[in-house]
mmCIF file of C-alpha atoms and ligand atoms in Angstrom:
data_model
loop_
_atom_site.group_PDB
_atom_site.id
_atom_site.type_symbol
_atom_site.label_atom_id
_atom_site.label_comp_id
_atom_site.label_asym_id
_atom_site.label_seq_id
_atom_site.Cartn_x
_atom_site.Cartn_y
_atom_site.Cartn_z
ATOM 1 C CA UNK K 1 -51.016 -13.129 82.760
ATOM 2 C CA UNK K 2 -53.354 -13.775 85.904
ATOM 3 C CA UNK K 3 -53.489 -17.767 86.165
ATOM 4 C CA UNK K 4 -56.906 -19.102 86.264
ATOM 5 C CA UNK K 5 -57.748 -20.704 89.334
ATOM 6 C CA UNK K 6 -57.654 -24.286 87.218
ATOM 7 C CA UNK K 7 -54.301 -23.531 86.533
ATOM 8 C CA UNK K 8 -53.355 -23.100 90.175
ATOM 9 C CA UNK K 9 -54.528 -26.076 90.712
ATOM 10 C CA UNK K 10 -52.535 -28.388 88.558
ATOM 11 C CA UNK K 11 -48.761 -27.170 89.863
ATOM 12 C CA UNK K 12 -47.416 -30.286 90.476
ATOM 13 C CA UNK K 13 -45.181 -29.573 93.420
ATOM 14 C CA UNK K 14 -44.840 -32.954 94.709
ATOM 15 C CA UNK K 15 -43.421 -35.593 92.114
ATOM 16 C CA UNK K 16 -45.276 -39.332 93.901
ATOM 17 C CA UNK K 17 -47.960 -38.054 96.180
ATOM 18 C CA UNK K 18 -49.124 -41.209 99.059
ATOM 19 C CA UNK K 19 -52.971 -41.086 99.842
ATOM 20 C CA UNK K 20 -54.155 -42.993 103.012
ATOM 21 C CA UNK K 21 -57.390 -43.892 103.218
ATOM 22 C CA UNK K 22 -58.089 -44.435 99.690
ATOM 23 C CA UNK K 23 -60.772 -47.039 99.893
ATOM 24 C CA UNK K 24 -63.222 -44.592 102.075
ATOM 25 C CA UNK K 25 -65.502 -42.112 100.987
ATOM 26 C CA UNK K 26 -63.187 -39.439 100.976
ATOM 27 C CA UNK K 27 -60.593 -41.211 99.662
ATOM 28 C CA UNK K 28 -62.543 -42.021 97.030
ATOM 29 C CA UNK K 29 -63.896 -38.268 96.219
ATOM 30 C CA UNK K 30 -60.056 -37.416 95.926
ATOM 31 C CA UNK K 31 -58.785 -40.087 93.702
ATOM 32 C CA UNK K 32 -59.115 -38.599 90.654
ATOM 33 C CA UNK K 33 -59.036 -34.659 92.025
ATOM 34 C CA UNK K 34 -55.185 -35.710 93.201
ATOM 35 C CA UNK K 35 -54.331 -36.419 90.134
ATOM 36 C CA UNK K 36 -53.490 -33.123 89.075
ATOM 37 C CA UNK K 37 -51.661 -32.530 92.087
ATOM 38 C CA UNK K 38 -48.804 -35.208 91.473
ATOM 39 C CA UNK K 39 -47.314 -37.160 88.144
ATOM 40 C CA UNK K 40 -47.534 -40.454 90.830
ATOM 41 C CA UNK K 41 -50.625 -41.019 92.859
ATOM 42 C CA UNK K 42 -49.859 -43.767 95.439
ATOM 43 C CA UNK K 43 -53.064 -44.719 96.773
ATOM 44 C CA UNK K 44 -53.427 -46.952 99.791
ATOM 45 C CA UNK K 45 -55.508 -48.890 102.013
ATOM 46 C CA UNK K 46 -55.976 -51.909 104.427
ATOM 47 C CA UNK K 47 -58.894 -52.859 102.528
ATOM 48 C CA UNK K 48 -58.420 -54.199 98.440
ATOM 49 C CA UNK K 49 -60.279 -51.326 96.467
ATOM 50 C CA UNK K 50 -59.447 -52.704 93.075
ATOM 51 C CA UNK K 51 -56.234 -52.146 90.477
ATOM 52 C CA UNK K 52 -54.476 -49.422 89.738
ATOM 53 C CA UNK K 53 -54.998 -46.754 87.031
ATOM 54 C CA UNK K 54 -52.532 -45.049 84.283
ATOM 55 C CA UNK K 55 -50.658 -42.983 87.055
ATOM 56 C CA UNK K 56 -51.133 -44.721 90.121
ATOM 57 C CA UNK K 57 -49.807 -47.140 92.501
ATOM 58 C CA UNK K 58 -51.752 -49.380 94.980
ATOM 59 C CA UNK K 59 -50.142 -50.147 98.296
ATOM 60 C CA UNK K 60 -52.309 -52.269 100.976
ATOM 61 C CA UNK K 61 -50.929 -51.652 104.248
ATOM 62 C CA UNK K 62 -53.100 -51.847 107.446
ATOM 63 C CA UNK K 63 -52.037 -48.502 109.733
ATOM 64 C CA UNK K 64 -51.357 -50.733 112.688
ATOM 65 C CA UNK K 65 -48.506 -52.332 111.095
ATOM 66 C CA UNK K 66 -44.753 -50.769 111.254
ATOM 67 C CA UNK K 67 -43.249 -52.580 108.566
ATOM 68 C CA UNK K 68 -46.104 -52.152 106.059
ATOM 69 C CA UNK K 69 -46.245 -48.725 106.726
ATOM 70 C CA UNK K 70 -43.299 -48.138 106.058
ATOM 71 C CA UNK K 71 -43.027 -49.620 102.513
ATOM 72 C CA UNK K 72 -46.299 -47.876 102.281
ATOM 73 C CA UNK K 73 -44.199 -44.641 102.331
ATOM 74 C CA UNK K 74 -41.403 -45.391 100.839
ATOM 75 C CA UNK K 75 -40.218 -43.115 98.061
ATOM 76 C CA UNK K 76 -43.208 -40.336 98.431
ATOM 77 C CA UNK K 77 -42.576 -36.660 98.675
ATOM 78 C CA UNK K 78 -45.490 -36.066 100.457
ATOM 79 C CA UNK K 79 -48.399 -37.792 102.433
ATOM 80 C CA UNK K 80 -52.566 -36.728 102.731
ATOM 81 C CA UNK K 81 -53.417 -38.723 105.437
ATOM 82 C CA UNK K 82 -56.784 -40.090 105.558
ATOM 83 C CA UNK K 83 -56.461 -43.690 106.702
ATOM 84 C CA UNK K 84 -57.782 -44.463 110.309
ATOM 85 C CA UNK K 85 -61.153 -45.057 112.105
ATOM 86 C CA UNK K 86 -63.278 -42.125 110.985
ATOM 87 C CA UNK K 87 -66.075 -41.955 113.884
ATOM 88 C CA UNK K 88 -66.299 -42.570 117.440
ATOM 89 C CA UNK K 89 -65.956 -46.130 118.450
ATOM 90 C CA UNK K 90 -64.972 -48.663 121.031
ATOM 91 C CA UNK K 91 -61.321 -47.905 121.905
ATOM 92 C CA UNK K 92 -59.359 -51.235 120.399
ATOM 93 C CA UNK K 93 -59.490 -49.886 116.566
ATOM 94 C CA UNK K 94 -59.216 -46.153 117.423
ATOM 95 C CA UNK K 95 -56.241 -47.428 119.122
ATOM 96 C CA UNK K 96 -54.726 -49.135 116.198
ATOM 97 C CA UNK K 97 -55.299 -47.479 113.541
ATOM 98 C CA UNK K 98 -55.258 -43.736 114.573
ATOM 99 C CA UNK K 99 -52.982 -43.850 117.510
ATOM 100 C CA UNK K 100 -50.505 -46.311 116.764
ATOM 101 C CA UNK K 101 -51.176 -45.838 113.073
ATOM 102 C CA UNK K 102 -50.146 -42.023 113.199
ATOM 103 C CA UNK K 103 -47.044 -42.877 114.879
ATOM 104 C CA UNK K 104 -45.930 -45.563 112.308
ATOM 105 C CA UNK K 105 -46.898 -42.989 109.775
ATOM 106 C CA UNK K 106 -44.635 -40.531 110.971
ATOM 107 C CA UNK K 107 -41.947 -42.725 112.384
ATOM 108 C CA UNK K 108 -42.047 -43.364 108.461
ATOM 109 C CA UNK K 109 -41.996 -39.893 106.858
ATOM 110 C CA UNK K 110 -38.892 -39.212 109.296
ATOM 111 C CA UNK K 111 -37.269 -42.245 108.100
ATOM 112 C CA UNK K 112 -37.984 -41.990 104.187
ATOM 113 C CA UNK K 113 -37.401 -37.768 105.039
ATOM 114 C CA UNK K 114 -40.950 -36.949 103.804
ATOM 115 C CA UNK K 115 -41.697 -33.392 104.584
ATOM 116 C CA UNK K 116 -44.686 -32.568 104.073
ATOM 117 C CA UNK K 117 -48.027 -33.875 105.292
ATOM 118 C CA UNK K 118 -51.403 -33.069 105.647
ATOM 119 C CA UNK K 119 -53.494 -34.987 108.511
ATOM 120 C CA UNK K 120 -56.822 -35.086 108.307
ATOM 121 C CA UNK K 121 -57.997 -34.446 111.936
ATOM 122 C CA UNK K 122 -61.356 -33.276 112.763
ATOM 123 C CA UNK K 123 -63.631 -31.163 114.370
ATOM 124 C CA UNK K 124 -63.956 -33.483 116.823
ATOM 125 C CA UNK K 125 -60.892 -32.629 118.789
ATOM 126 C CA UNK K 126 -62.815 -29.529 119.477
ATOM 127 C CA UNK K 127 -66.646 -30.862 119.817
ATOM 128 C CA UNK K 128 -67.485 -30.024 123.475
ATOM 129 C CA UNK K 129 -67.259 -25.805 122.539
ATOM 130 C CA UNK K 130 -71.133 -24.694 122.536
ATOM 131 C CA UNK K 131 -72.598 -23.993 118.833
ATOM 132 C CA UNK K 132 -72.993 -20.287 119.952
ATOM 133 C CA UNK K 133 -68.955 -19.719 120.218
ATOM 134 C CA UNK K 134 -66.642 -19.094 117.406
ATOM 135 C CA UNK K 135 -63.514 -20.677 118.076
ATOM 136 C CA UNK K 136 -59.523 -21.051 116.318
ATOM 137 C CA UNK K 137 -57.076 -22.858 115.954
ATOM 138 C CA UNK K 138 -55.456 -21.333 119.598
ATOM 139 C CA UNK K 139 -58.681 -22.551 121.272
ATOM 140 C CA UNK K 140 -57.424 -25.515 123.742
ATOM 141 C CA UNK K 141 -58.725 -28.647 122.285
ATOM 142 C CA UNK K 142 -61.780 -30.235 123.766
ATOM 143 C CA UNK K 143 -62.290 -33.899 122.448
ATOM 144 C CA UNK K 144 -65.931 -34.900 122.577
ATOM 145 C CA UNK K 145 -64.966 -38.442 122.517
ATOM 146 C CA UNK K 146 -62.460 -41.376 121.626
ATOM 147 C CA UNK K 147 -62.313 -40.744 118.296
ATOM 148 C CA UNK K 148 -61.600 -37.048 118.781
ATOM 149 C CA UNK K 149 -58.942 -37.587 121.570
ATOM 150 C CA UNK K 150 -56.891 -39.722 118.986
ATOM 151 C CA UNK K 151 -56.997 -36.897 116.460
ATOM 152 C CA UNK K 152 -56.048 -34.372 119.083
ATOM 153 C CA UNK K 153 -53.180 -37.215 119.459
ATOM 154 C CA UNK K 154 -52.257 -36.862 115.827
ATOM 155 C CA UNK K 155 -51.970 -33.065 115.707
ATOM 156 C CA UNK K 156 -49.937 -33.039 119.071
ATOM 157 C CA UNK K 157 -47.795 -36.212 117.423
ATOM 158 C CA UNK K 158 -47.528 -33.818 114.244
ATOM 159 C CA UNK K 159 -46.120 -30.636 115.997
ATOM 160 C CA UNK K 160 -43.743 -32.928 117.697
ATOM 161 C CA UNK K 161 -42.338 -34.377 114.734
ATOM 162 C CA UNK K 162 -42.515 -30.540 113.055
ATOM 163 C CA UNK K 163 -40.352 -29.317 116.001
ATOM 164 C CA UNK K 164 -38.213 -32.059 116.376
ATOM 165 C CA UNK K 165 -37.486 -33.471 113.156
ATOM 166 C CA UNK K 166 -38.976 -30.685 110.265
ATOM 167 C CA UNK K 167 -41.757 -32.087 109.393
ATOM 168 C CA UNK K 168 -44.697 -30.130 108.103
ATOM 169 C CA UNK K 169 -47.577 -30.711 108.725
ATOM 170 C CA UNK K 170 -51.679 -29.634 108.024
ATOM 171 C CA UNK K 171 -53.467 -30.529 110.460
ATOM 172 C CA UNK K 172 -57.108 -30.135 108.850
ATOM 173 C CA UNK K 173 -59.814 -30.570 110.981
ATOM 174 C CA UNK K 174 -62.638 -31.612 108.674
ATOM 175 C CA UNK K 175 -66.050 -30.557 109.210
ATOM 176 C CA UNK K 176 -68.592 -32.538 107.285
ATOM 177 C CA UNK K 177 -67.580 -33.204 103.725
ATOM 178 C CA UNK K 178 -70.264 -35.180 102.158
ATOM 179 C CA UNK K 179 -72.165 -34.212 98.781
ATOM 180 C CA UNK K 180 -74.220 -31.945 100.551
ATOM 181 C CA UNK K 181 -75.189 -31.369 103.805
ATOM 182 C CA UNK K 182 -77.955 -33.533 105.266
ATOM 183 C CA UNK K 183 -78.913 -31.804 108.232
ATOM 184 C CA UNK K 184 -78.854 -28.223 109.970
ATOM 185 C CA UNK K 185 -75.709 -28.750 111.684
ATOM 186 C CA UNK K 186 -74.049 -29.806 108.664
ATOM 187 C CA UNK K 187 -75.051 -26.022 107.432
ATOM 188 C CA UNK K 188 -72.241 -25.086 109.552
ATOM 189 C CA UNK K 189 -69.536 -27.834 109.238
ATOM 190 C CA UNK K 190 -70.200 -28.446 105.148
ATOM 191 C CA UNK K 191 -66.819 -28.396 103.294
ATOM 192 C CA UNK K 192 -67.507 -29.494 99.586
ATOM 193 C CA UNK K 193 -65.527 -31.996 97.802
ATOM 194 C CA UNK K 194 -64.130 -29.534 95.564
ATOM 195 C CA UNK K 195 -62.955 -27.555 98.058
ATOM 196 C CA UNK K 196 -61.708 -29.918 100.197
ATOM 197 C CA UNK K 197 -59.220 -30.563 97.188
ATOM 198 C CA UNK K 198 -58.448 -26.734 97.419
ATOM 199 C CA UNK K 199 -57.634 -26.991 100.842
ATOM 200 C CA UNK K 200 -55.575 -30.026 100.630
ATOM 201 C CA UNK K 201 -53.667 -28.447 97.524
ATOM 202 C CA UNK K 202 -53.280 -24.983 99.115
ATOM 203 C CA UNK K 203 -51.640 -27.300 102.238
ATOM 204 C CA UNK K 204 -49.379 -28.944 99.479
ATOM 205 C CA UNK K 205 -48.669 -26.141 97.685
ATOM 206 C CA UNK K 206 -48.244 -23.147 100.362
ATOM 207 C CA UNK K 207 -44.408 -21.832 100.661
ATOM 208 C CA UNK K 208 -44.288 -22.325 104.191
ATOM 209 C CA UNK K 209 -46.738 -24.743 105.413
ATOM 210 C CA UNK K 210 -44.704 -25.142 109.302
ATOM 211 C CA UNK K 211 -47.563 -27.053 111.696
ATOM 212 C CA UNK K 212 -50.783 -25.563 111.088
ATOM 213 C CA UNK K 213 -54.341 -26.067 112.302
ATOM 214 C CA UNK K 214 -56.924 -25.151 110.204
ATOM 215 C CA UNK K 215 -60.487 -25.833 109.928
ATOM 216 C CA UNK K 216 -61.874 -27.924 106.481
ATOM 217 C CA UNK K 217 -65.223 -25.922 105.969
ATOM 218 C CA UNK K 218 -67.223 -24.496 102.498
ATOM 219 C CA UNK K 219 -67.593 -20.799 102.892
ATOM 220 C CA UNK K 220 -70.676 -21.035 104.727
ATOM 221 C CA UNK K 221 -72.737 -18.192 106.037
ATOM 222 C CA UNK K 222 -73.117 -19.743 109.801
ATOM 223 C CA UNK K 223 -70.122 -20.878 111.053
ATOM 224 C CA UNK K 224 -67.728 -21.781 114.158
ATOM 225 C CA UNK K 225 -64.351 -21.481 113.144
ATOM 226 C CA UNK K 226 -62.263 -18.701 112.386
ATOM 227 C CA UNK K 227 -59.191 -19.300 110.206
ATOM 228 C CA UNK K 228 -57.650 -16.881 110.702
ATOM 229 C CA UNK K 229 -54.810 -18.198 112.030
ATOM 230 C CA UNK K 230 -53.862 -19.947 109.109
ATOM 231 C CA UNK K 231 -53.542 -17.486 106.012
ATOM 232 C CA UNK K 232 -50.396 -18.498 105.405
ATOM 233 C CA UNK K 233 -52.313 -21.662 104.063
ATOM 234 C CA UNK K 234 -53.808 -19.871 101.005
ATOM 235 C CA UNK K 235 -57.229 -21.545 101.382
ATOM 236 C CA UNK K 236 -60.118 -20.100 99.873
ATOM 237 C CA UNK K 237 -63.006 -22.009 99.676
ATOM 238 C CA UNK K 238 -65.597 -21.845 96.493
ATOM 239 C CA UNK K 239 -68.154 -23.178 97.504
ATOM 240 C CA UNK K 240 -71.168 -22.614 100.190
ATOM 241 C CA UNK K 241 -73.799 -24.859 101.953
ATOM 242 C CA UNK K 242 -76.089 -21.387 101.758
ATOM 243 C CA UNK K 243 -77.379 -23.114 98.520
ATOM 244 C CA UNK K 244 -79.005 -26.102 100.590
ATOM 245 C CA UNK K 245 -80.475 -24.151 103.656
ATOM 246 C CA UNK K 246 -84.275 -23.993 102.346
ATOM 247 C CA UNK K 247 -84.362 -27.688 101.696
ATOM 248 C CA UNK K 248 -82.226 -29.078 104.429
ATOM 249 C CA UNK K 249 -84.819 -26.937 106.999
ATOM 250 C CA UNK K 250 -87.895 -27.995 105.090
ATOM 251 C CA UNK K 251 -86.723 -31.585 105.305
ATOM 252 C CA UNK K 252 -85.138 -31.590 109.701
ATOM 253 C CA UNK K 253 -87.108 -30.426 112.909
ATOM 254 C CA UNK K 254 -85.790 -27.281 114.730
ATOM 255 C CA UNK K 255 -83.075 -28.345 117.488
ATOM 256 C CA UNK K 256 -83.926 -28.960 120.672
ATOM 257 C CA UNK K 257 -81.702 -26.343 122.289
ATOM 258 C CA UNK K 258 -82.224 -28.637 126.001
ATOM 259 C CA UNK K 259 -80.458 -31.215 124.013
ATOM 260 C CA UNK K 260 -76.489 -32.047 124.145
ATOM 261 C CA UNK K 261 -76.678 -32.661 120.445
ATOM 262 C CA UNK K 262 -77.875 -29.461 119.290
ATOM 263 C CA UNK K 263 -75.863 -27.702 122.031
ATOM 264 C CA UNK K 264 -72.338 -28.670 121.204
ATOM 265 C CA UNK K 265 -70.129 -28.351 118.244
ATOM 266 C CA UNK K 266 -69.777 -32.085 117.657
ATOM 267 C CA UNK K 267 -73.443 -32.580 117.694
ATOM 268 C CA UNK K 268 -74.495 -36.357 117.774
ATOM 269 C CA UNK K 269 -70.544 -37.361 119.026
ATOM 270 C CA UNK K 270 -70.992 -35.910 122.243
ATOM 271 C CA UNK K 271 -73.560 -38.293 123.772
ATOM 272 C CA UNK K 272 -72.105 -41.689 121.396
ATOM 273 C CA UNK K 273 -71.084 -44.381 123.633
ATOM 274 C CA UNK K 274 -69.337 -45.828 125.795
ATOM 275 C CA UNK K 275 -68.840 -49.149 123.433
ATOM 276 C CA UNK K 276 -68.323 -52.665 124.502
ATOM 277 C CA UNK K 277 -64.320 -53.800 123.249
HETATM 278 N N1 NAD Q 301 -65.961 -37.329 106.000
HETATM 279 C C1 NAD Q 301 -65.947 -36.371 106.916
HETATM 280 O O1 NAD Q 301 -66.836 -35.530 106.954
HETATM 281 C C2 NAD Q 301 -64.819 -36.296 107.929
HETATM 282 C C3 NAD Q 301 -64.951 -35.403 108.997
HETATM 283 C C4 NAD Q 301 -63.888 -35.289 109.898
HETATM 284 C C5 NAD Q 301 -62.750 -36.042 109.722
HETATM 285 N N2 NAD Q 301 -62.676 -36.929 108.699
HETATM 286 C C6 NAD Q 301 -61.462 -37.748 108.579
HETATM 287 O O2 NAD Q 301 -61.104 -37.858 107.210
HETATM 288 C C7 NAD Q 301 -60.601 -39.160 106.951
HETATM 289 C C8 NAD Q 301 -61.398 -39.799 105.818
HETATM 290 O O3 NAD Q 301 -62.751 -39.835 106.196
HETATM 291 P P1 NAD Q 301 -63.809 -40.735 105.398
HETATM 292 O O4 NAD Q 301 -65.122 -40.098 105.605
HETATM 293 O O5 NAD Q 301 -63.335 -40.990 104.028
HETATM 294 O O6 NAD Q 301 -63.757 -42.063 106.279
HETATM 295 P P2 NAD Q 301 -63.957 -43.574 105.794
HETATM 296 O O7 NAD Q 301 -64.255 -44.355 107.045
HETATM 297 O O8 NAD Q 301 -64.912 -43.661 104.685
HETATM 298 O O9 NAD Q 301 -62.508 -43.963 105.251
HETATM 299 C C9 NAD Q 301 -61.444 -44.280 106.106
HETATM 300 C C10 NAD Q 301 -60.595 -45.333 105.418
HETATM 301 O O10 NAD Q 301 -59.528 -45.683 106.307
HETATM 302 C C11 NAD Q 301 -59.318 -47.071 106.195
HETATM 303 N N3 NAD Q 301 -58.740 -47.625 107.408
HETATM 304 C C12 NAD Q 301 -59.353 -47.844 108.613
HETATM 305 N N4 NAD Q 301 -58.510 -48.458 109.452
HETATM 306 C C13 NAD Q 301 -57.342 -48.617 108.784
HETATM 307 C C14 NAD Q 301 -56.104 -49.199 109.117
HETATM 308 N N5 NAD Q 301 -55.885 -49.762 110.320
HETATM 309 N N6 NAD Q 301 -55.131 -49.202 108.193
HETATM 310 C C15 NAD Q 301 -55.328 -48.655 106.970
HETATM 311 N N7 NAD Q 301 -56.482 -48.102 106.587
HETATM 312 C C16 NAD Q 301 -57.481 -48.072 107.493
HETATM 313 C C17 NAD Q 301 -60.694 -47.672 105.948
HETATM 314 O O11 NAD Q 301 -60.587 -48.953 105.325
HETATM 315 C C18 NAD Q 301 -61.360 -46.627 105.092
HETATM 316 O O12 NAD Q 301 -61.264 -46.931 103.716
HETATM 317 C C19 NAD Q 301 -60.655 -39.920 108.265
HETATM 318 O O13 NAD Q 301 -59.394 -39.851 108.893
HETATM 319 C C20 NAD Q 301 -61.675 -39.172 109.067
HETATM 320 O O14 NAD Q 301 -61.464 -39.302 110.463
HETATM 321 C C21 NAD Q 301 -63.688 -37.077 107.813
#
């Protein structure tokens, strides 16, 4: 009998699942998504987000720190990485958390021989391409910024530890993934809550996951990433921010096309900064 795509959903592949970043706002849209995807949810932070639930753990471990990170990971079979500085930013905490915090996390999964991770990375790595390309995952990257330049660190740290040691690894480069969109370039970037989970569960779930690249958008009509480089990944989104283009161009001005933001992929990104340390 055909499974329903619910029922896909809830194989439990991994036994004790570790989610960084579980105080943010992603972390927060996953909690209880994740739950099907594990019979252990270790959920961690470096800031207290409260007790844990009937199939949970809580582990506070700040990124930065070796030692902490590496209890953090003890005894997981696999790791979504969210944890880290999540927009551009002066240098110091990109540095800690996302840099040196990728490497602990890795340095980690080698030691406790975790196998599988998926890294959420972002579009950022690639946010100086021009809104009118379509790009994939064999475009060079092209960081628009700090932020973005440590997540192009992560996915070359990732391949490393793939080639070297066997570690798999997702790198998904997140688009927007909010409610809903709230502005005209978000009608390209959108990727849903829901399917984020998809993608994260197709990453978890795929045979062979090797080091992949793929791009975290909704199916949305205007977009400027091709996947199709990572099949292999069984992603297929559900969901579309088609639904929200009347309002969200009712409610924003047209783009100044003279203007960085509405010229490149990372939009506002490309012109933050430089920050005071
Ligand atoms: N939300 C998006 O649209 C989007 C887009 C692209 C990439 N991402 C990536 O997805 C991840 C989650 O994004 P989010 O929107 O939930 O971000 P968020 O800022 O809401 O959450 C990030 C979490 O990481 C934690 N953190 C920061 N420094 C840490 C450290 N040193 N040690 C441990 N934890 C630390 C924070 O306390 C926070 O709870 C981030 O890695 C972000 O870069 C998100």
């Amino acid at each position: 009998m055909a499974r329903t795509e619910k029922q896909k959903m809830t194989i439990k592949v991994h036994e004790k699942l570790l989610l960084t970043g579980a105080a943010g706002g992603l972390g927060k849209a996953l909690r209880e998504r994740l739950k099907a995807n594990c019979t252990v949810l270790r959920l961690s932070d470096v800031q207290a987000f409260g007790e844990a639930a009937a199939g949970e753990e809580v582990v506070l471990a700040d990124l930065a720190d070796a030692a902490a990170v590496n209890q953090m990971v003890a005894g997981v079979n696999a790791i979504v990485h969210l944890g880290g500085m999540s927009v551009e930013g002066p240098f110091g905490p990109i540095l800690q958390a996302n840099i040196i915090g990728a490497y602990n996390l890795y340095e980690a999964a080698r030691k406790h021989g975790v196998k599988r991770v998926v890294f959420a990375s972002s579009n950022h790595v690639t946010g100086f391409y021009r809104q009118g390309e379509t790009i994939t995952a064999d475009h060079p990257a092209r960081p628009d910024g700090l932020y973005g330049l440590s997540k192009a660190f992560g996915e070359d740290l990732s391949r490393f530890y793939f080639d070297r040691y066997g570690i798999e690894t997702a790198c998904v480069r997140i688009g927007s993934s909010f409610a809903a969109p709230k502005d005209r370039r978000m009608l390209a970037t959108w990727l849903s809550f829901d399917d984020l989970h998809r993608l994260i569960t197709a990453c978890l779930t795929t045979p062979v996951l090797g080091h992949s690249i793929i791009f975290g958008m909704s199916d949305n009509a205007v977009t400027w990433w091709d996947n199709s480089r990572a099949r292999h990944v069984g992603y297929r989104p559900q969901d579309s921010s088609d639904i929200f283009r009347e309002a969200v161009y009712a409610r924003t001005p047209p783009p100044d096309l003279t203007d960085p933001v509405a010229q490149y992929q990372g939009g506002g990104f490309v012109v933050a900064g430089p920050f005071a340390e």
